[in-house]
CSV table of C-alpha atoms in Angstrom, one decimal:
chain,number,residue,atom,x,y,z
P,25,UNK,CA,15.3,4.6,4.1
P,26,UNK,CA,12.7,7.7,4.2
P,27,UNK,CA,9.4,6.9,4.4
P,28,UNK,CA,7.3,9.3,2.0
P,29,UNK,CA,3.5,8.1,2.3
P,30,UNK,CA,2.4,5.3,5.5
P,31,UNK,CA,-1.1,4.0,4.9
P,32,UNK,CA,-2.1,4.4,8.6
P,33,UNK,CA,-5.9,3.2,8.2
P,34,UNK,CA,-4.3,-0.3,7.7
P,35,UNK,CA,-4.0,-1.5,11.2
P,36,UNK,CA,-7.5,-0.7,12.0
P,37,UNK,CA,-8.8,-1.8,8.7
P,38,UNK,CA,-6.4,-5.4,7.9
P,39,UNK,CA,-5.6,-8.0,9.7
P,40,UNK,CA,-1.8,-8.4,8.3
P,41,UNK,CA,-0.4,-11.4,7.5
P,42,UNK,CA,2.3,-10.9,5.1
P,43,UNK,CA,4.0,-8.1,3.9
P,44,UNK,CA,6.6,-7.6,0.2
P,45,UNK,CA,8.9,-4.9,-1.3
P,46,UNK,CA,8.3,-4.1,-4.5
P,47,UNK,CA,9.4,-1.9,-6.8
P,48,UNK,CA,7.1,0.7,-9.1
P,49,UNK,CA,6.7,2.0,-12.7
P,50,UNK,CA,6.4,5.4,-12.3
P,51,UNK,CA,6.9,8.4,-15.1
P,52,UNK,CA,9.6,11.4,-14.3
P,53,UNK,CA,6.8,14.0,-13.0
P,54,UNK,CA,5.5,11.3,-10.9
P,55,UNK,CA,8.7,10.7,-9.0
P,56,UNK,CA,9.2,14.4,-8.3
P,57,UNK,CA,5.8,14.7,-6.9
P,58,UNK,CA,6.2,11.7,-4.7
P,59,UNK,CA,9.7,12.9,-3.6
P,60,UNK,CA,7.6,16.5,-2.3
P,61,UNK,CA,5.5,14.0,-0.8
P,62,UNK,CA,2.6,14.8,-3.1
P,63,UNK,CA,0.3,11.4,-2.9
P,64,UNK,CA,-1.5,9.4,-0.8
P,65,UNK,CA,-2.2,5.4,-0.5
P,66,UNK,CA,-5.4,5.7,1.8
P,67,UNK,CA,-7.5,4.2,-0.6
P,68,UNK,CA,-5.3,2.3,-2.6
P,69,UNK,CA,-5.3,-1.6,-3.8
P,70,UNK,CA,-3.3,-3.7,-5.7
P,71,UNK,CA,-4.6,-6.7,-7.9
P,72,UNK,CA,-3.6,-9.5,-10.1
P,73,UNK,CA,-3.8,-9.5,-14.1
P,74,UNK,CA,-2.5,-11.4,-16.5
P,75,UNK,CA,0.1,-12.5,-14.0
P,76,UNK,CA,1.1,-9.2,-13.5
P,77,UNK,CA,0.4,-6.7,-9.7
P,78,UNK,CA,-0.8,-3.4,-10.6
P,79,UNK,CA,-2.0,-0.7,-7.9
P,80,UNK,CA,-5.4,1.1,-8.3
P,81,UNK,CA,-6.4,4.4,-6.6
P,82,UNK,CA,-3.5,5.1,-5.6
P,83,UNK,CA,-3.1,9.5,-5.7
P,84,UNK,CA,0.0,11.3,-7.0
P,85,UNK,CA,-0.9,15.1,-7.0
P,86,UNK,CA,0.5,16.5,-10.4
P,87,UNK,CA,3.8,17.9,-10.6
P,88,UNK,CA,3.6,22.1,-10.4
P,89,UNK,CA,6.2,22.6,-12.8
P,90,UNK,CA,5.4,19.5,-15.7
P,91,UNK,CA,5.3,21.1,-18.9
P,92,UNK,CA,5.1,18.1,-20.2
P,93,UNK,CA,1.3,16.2,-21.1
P,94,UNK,CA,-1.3,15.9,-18.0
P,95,UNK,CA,-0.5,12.4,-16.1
P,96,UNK,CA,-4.1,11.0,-14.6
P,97,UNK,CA,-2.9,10.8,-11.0
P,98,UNK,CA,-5.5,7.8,-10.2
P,99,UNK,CA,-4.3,5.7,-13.5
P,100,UNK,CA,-3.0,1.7,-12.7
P,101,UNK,CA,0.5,1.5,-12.4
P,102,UNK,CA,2.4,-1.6,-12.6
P,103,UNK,CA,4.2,-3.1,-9.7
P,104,UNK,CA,7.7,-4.7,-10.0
P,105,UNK,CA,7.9,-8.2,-8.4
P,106,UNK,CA,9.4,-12.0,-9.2
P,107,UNK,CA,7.3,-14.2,-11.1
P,108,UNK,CA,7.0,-16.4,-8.6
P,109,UNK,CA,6.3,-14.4,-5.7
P,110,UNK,CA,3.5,-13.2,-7.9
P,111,UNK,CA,1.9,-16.3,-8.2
P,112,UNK,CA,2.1,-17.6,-4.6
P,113,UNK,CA,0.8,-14.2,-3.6
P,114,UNK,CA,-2.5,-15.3,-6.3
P,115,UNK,CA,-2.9,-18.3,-4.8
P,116,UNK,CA,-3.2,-17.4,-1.1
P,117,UNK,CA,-5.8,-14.4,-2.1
P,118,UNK,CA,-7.8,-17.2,-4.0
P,119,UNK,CA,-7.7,-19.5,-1.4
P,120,UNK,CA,-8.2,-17.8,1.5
P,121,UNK,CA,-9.8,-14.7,0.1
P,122,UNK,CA,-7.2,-12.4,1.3
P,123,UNK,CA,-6.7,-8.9,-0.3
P,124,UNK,CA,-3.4,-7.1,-1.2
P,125,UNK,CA,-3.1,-3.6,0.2
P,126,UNK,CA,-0.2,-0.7,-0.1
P,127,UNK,CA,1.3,-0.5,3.4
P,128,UNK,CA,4.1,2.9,2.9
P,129,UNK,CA,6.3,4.2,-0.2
P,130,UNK,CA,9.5,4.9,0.8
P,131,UNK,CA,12.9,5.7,-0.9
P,132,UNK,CA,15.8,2.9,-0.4
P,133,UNK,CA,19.0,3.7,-2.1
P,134,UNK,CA,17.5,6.4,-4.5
P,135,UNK,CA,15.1,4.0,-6.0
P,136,UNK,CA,11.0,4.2,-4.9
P,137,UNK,CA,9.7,1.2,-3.7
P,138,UNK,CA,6.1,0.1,-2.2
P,139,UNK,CA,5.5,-2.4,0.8
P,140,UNK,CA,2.5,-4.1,-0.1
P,141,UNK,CA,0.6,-6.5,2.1
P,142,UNK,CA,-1.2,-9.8,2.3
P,143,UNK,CA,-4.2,-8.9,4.6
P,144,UNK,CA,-7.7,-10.0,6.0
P,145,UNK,CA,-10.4,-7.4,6.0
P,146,UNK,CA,-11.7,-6.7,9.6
P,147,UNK,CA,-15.3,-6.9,10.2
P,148,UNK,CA,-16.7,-4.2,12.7
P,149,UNK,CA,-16.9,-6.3,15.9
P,150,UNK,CA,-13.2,-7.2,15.0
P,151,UNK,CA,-12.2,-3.5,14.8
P,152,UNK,CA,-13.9,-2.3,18.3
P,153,UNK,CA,-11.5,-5.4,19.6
P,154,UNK,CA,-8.4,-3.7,18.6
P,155,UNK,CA,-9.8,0.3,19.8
P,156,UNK,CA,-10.2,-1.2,23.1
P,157,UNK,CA,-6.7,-3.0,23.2
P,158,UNK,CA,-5.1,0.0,21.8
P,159,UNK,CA,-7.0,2.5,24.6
P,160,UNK,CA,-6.4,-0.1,27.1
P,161,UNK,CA,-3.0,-0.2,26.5
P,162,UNK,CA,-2.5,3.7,26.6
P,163,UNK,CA,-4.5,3.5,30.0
P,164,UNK,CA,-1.9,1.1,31.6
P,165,UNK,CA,0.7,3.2,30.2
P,166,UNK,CA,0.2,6.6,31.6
P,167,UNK,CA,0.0,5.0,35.4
């Protein structure tokens, strides 16, 4: 497995509680730019519609040598899950308001996948907590 993007604000930002493989349309320009590692998930979300999980926002830098048409690199591609792991995902973010965020893309057997995650937004006071564990925790470890 190679790991081409990791979304590293996640920790800091989510509180995680679940996490899924799933696989991801993508064209033929797209993969090659992903594969140069061309792309970021920083600011990227996925969401329900129509009983279908799309990601949003989610940046692939243009292939330099497409000659094909322009591809949008923020346009909504569709995610590649089971039915019905789709619809127990819906009904934990509607019942306990959770939010569904890309963790890495990686590369498993020559196929792209995403890790996606079922997560709880942090509030402020909730993220000094974990700068304070994490410093603490380098603190005890360089004595």
């Amino acid at each position: 497995m190679k790991i081409l993007f990791s979304n590293k604000k996640i920790n800091l930002n989510y509180l995680i509680l679940e996490r899924y493989e799933c696989g991801i349309v993508l064209e033929g320009s797209e993969v090659k730019s992903l594969i140069n590692a061309n792309g970021s998930i920083d600011e990227a979300f996925a969401i329900i519609s129509n009983q279908q999980l799309y990601i949003i926002n989610m940046y692939i830098a243009p292939y330099l040598y497409n000659t094909t048409a322009k591809i949008d690199s923020y346009r909504r591609r569709k995610l590649l899950m089971h039915k019905n792991e789709i619809q127990k995902i819906s009904y934990q973010i509607k019942k306990q308001h959770l939010t569904l965020v890309p963790a890495k893309i990686y590369i498993q057997n020559n196929v792209i996948k995403i890790e996606i995650a079922l997560a709880k937004h942090k509030n402020s006071k909730d993220k000094r907590e974990t700068i304070k564990d994490r410093d603490a925790k380098r603190e005890t470890k360089k004595y």
